[in-house]
CSV table of C-alpha atoms (C1' of nucleotides) in Angstrom, one decimal:
chain,number,residue,atom,x,y,z
A,22,MET,CA,101.9,92.8,116.2
A,23,ASP,CA,100.6,94.4,119.3
A,24,THR,CA,104.0,95.1,120.8
A,25,GLU,CA,106.6,97.1,119.0
A,26,ASP,CA,108.6,98.3,122.0
A,27,GLY,CA,109.1,95.4,124.4
A,28,ASN,CA,106.5,93.8,126.6
A,29,GLU,CA,105.8,93.5,130.3
A,30,THR,CA,105.9,89.8,129.8
A,31,LEU,CA,109.0,87.7,129.1
A,32,TYR,CA,108.8,84.4,127.3
A,33,ILE,CA,111.3,81.9,128.6
A,34,GLN,CA,112.5,78.8,126.8
A,35,ASN,CA,114.9,76.0,127.5
A,36,LEU,CA,113.8,75.4,131.1
A,37,ASN,CA,114.6,72.2,132.8
A,38,GLU,CA,111.5,70.0,132.3
A,39,LYS,CA,112.3,67.5,135.0
A,40,ILE,CA,113.5,68.9,138.2
A,41,LYS,CA,114.1,66.1,140.6
A,42,SER,CA,111.5,66.5,143.2
A,43,GLN,CA,108.2,65.1,144.5
A,44,GLY,CA,105.6,67.4,143.1
A,45,LYS,CA,104.6,68.3,139.6
A,46,THR,CA,107.6,70.0,138.1
A,47,HIS,CA,105.7,72.8,136.3
A,48,ILE,CA,104.1,73.9,139.5
A,49,GLU,CA,107.4,73.9,141.4
A,50,MET,CA,109.1,75.7,138.5
A,51,LYS,CA,106.5,78.4,138.8
A,52,GLY,CA,107.6,79.1,142.3
A,53,PHE,CA,111.3,79.0,141.4
A,54,LEU,CA,110.8,81.4,138.5
A,55,TYR,CA,108.8,83.7,140.7
A,56,GLN,CA,111.6,83.9,143.2
A,57,LEU,CA,114.3,84.4,140.7
A,58,PHE,CA,112.5,87.1,138.7
A,59,SER,CA,111.2,89.0,141.7
A,60,HIS,CA,114.7,90.3,142.2
A,61,TYR,CA,114.2,92.4,139.2
A,62,GLY,CA,110.8,93.9,139.8
A,63,THR,CA,107.2,93.2,140.7
A,64,VAL,CA,106.1,89.9,139.2
A,65,LEU,CA,102.4,89.8,138.7
A,66,ASP,CA,102.3,86.2,137.6
A,67,VAL,CA,104.2,83.3,136.2
A,68,ILE,CA,102.5,81.0,133.7
A,69,ASN,CA,104.1,77.7,133.3
A,70,GLN,CA,102.0,74.9,131.8
A,71,SER,CA,102.5,71.2,131.6
A,72,GLN,CA,101.0,70.4,128.2
A,73,TYR,CA,103.5,69.1,125.7
A,74,ARG,CA,103.3,72.2,123.5
A,75,MET,CA,104.3,74.4,126.5
A,76,ARG,CA,106.9,72.2,128.1
A,77,GLY,CA,110.2,73.9,129.0
A,78,GLN,CA,108.6,77.3,128.5
A,79,ALA,CA,107.1,79.9,130.8
A,80,PHE,CA,105.8,83.4,130.8
A,81,VAL,CA,106.9,85.8,133.5
A,82,ILE,CA,104.7,88.9,133.8
A,83,PHE,CA,106.2,92.0,135.2
A,84,ASP,CA,104.3,95.2,136.2
A,85,THR,CA,106.3,97.3,133.8
A,86,LYS,CA,108.2,97.0,130.6
A,87,GLN,CA,111.2,98.5,132.2
A,88,GLU,CA,111.4,95.7,134.8
A,89,ALA,CA,111.0,93.1,132.1
A,90,GLU,CA,113.7,94.7,130.0
A,91,ASN,CA,116.0,94.8,133.0
A,92,ALA,CA,115.4,91.2,133.9
A,93,MET,CA,115.9,90.1,130.3
A,94,ARG,CA,119.3,91.8,130.1
A,95,LEU,CA,120.5,90.5,133.4
A,96,LEU,CA,119.1,87.0,133.2
A,97,GLN,CA,119.7,86.2,129.6
A,98,GLY,CA,121.4,82.8,129.4
A,99,TYR,CA,121.2,82.4,133.2
A,100,TYR,CA,122.1,78.9,134.2
A,101,PHE,CA,119.0,77.7,136.0
A,102,TYR,CA,118.7,74.1,137.2
A,103,GLY,CA,121.2,72.9,134.7
A,104,LYS,CA,120.1,74.7,131.6
A,105,SER,CA,120.6,78.2,130.4
A,106,MET,CA,117.4,80.2,130.0
A,107,LYS,CA,116.6,81.8,126.7
A,108,LEU,CA,114.6,85.0,127.2
A,109,SER,CA,112.6,87.1,124.8
A,110,TYR,CA,109.6,89.3,125.0
A,111,ALA,CA,106.2,87.7,124.7
A,112,GLN,CA,104.5,88.3,121.4
A,113,HIS,CA,101.3,89.5,122.9
A,114,LYS,CA,100.2,91.3,126.0
A,115,SER,CA,99.3,89.1,128.9
A,116,ASP,CA,95.7,89.1,129.9
A,117,ILE,CA,96.3,90.7,133.3
A,118,ILE,CA,98.2,93.5,131.6
A,119,ALA,CA,95.5,94.0,129.0
A,120,LYS,CA,92.9,94.1,131.6
A,121,ARG,CA,94.8,96.6,133.6
A,122,ASP,CA,95.3,98.8,130.6
A,123,GLY,CA,91.6,98.5,129.6
A,124,VAL,CA,92.5,96.8,126.3
A,125,TYR,CA,91.4,93.2,127.1
A,126,ILE,CA,89.2,91.4,124.6
A,127,GLU,CA,87.3,88.4,125.9
A,128,ARG,CA,88.9,85.2,124.7
A,129,PRO,CA,86.7,82.4,123.5
A,130,SER,CA,86.9,79.4,125.8
A,131,SER,CA,86.7,76.7,123.2
A,132,TYR,CA,89.2,77.1,120.4
A,133,SER,CA,87.5,76.0,117.3
A,134,THR,CA,89.1,77.4,114.2
A,135,GLU,CA,86.0,79.5,113.6
A,136,LYS,CA,86.3,81.1,117.0
A,137,ARG,CA,90.0,81.6,116.5
A,138,LEU,CA,89.4,83.4,113.3
A,139,GLU,CA,86.7,85.5,114.9
A,140,PHE,CA,89.0,86.5,117.8
A,141,PHE,CA,91.8,87.3,115.4
A,142,ASN,CA,89.6,89.5,113.3
A,143,ARG,CA,88.4,91.3,116.3
A,144,LEU,CA,92.0,92.1,117.2
A,145,LYS,CA,92.8,93.4,113.7
A,146,LEU,CA,89.6,95.4,113.8
A,147,LYS,CA,90.6,97.0,117.1
A,148,ASN,CA,93.8,98.1,115.6
A,149,SER,CA,92.2,99.5,112.5
A,150,ILE,CA,89.7,101.5,114.6
A,151,LYS,CA,92.6,102.9,116.6
A,152,HIS,CA,94.4,104.0,113.5
A,153,ARG,CA,91.4,105.4,111.8
A,154,SER,CA,90.3,107.4,114.8
A,155,ASP,CA,93.3,109.7,114.2
A,156,LEU,CA,91.8,110.7,110.9
A,157,GLY,CA,89.0,112.7,112.4
A,158,THR,CA,86.4,110.3,110.9
A,159,THR,CA,82.9,111.7,110.7
A,160,ASN,CA,81.2,114.8,111.9
A,161,GLY,CA,77.6,113.8,111.2
A,162,THR,CA,77.5,115.4,107.8
A,163,PHE,CA,77.0,112.2,105.9
A,164,GLY,CA,74.8,110.2,108.1
A,165,SER,CA,72.3,109.5,105.3
A,166,ASN,CA,70.8,106.4,106.9
A,167,ASN,CA,71.0,104.4,110.1
A,168,ILE,CA,70.9,101.1,108.2
A,169,LEU,CA,73.9,99.8,106.3
A,170,PHE,CA,73.7,97.5,103.3
A,171,LEU,CA,76.4,94.8,102.9
A,172,GLU,CA,76.7,92.8,99.7
A,173,ARG,CA,79.0,90.2,98.1
A,174,LEU,CA,79.2,88.3,101.4
A,175,GLU,CA,80.6,84.8,101.3
A,176,GLY,CA,78.5,81.9,102.6
A,177,SER,CA,80.9,81.4,105.4
A,178,VAL,CA,80.1,84.7,107.0
A,179,SER,CA,77.6,84.3,109.7
A,180,GLU,CA,75.2,86.7,111.3
A,181,ALA,CA,76.9,86.2,114.6
A,182,PHE,CA,80.2,87.0,113.1
A,183,LEU,CA,78.9,90.2,111.6
A,184,GLY,CA,77.4,91.1,114.9
A,185,ASN,CA,80.7,90.8,116.6
A,186,ILE,CA,82.4,93.1,114.1
A,187,PHE,CA,79.7,95.8,113.8
A,188,GLY,CA,78.9,95.5,117.5
A,189,LEU,CA,82.3,97.1,118.2
A,190,TYR,CA,80.9,100.4,117.0
A,191,PRO,CA,78.7,102.2,119.5
A,192,GLY,CA,75.0,102.5,118.6
A,193,PHE,CA,74.8,99.0,117.1
A,194,LYS,CA,71.3,97.7,117.1
A,195,GLU,CA,71.1,94.5,115.0
A,196,VAL,CA,72.2,92.7,111.9
A,197,ARG,CA,70.0,90.8,109.5
A,198,LEU,CA,71.7,88.5,107.2
A,199,VAL,CA,70.1,87.2,104.0
A,200,SER,CA,72.5,84.5,103.4
A,201,GLU,CA,70.9,83.2,100.2
A,202,LYS,CA,71.6,86.5,98.6
A,203,GLY,CA,74.9,87.2,100.3
A,204,VAL,CA,73.7,90.5,101.6
A,205,ALA,CA,73.0,91.9,105.1
A,206,PHE,CA,71.5,94.9,106.8
A,207,VAL,CA,73.2,96.4,109.8
A,208,GLU,CA,71.1,98.7,111.8
A,209,TYR,CA,72.4,101.4,114.2
A,210,TYR,CA,70.4,103.6,116.5
A,211,ASP,CA,71.3,106.7,114.6
A,212,ASN,CA,72.8,107.9,111.3
A,213,GLU,CA,76.0,109.2,112.7
A,214,GLU,CA,77.0,105.9,114.4
A,215,ALA,CA,76.1,104.1,111.2
A,216,ALA,CA,78.3,106.4,109.2
A,217,LYS,CA,81.3,105.7,111.5
A,218,ALA,CA,80.8,102.0,111.2
A,219,LEU,CA,80.6,102.3,107.4
A,220,ILE,CA,83.8,104.4,107.2
A,221,GLY,CA,85.6,102.2,109.6
A,222,LEU,CA,84.6,98.9,108.1
A,223,ASN,CA,84.3,99.4,104.4
A,224,GLY,CA,86.8,97.2,102.8
A,225,PHE,CA,87.6,95.3,105.9
A,226,LYS,CA,88.7,91.8,105.2
A,227,VAL,CA,86.5,89.2,106.9
A,228,SER,CA,88.4,86.3,105.3
A,229,PRO,CA,91.3,86.0,102.9
A,230,THR,CA,88.9,86.1,100.0
A,231,CYS,CA,86.1,88.3,101.2
A,232,GLN,CA,86.0,91.9,102.2
A,233,LEU,CA,83.2,94.1,103.3
A,234,PHE,CA,81.4,96.1,100.6
A,235,ILE,CA,79.2,98.6,102.5
A,236,THR,CA,76.7,101.2,101.3
A,237,TYR,CA,73.7,102.8,103.0
A,238,ALA,CA,70.6,100.8,102.6
A,239,LYS,CA,67.9,102.3,100.4
A,240,ARG,CA,65.3,104.1,102.3
A,241,GLY,CA,62.1,102.1,102.4
B,30,DA,C1',110.9,73.6,118.1
B,31,DG,C1',107.0,74.7,120.7
B,32,DC,C1',103.6,82.1,122.7
B,33,DA,C1',99.5,81.2,127.5
B,34,DC,C1',96.4,83.3,130.3
B,35,DA,C1',89.2,80.1,132.7
DNA sequence: AGCACA
């Protein structure tokens, strides 16, 4: 979803998993791939893991999409250590590229399903912010309160999770969840920032069955 | 078949 027109990174399948040699094959393979692909551009890294799920596959990260495109065209089906390589673009940007482009989002180290969901939602959110920013969003005229009121929250929505989402909007101060009631208060440092978060996040799906319903908190 | 990055 984050790459419509190619990718700096190529995803390689059908690599020979057992090259006859002394060392660990995936480490050797990394070097072989590096050498081969370097003929077609600057290779920033080769990722080639040994776990079962990743066997026979690798990622070759080029500096530019053009280089990757070129390499893919010229090496598609290339016979390499007895097997023909299958090349395609990686589905996602590689971390090094994302960092270079200032678009990297910290990846959780332990991959519990909750963390995964959180990470995924952050990505979706990033996209929606990008799209909405074209619409001109707010101009301060409707910053009626610096505290937002969320209701109809599911029990599975945690305070930390809300913090992650609303924290992506500048000016975020804190979130207070009243989980028994399924409501929360999200506070920003000023009205305008709160308004932007409201506009950007109202209706945002936090789970398949729950979307954010946001209004301004009543003034106390 | 299988899309990772510490």
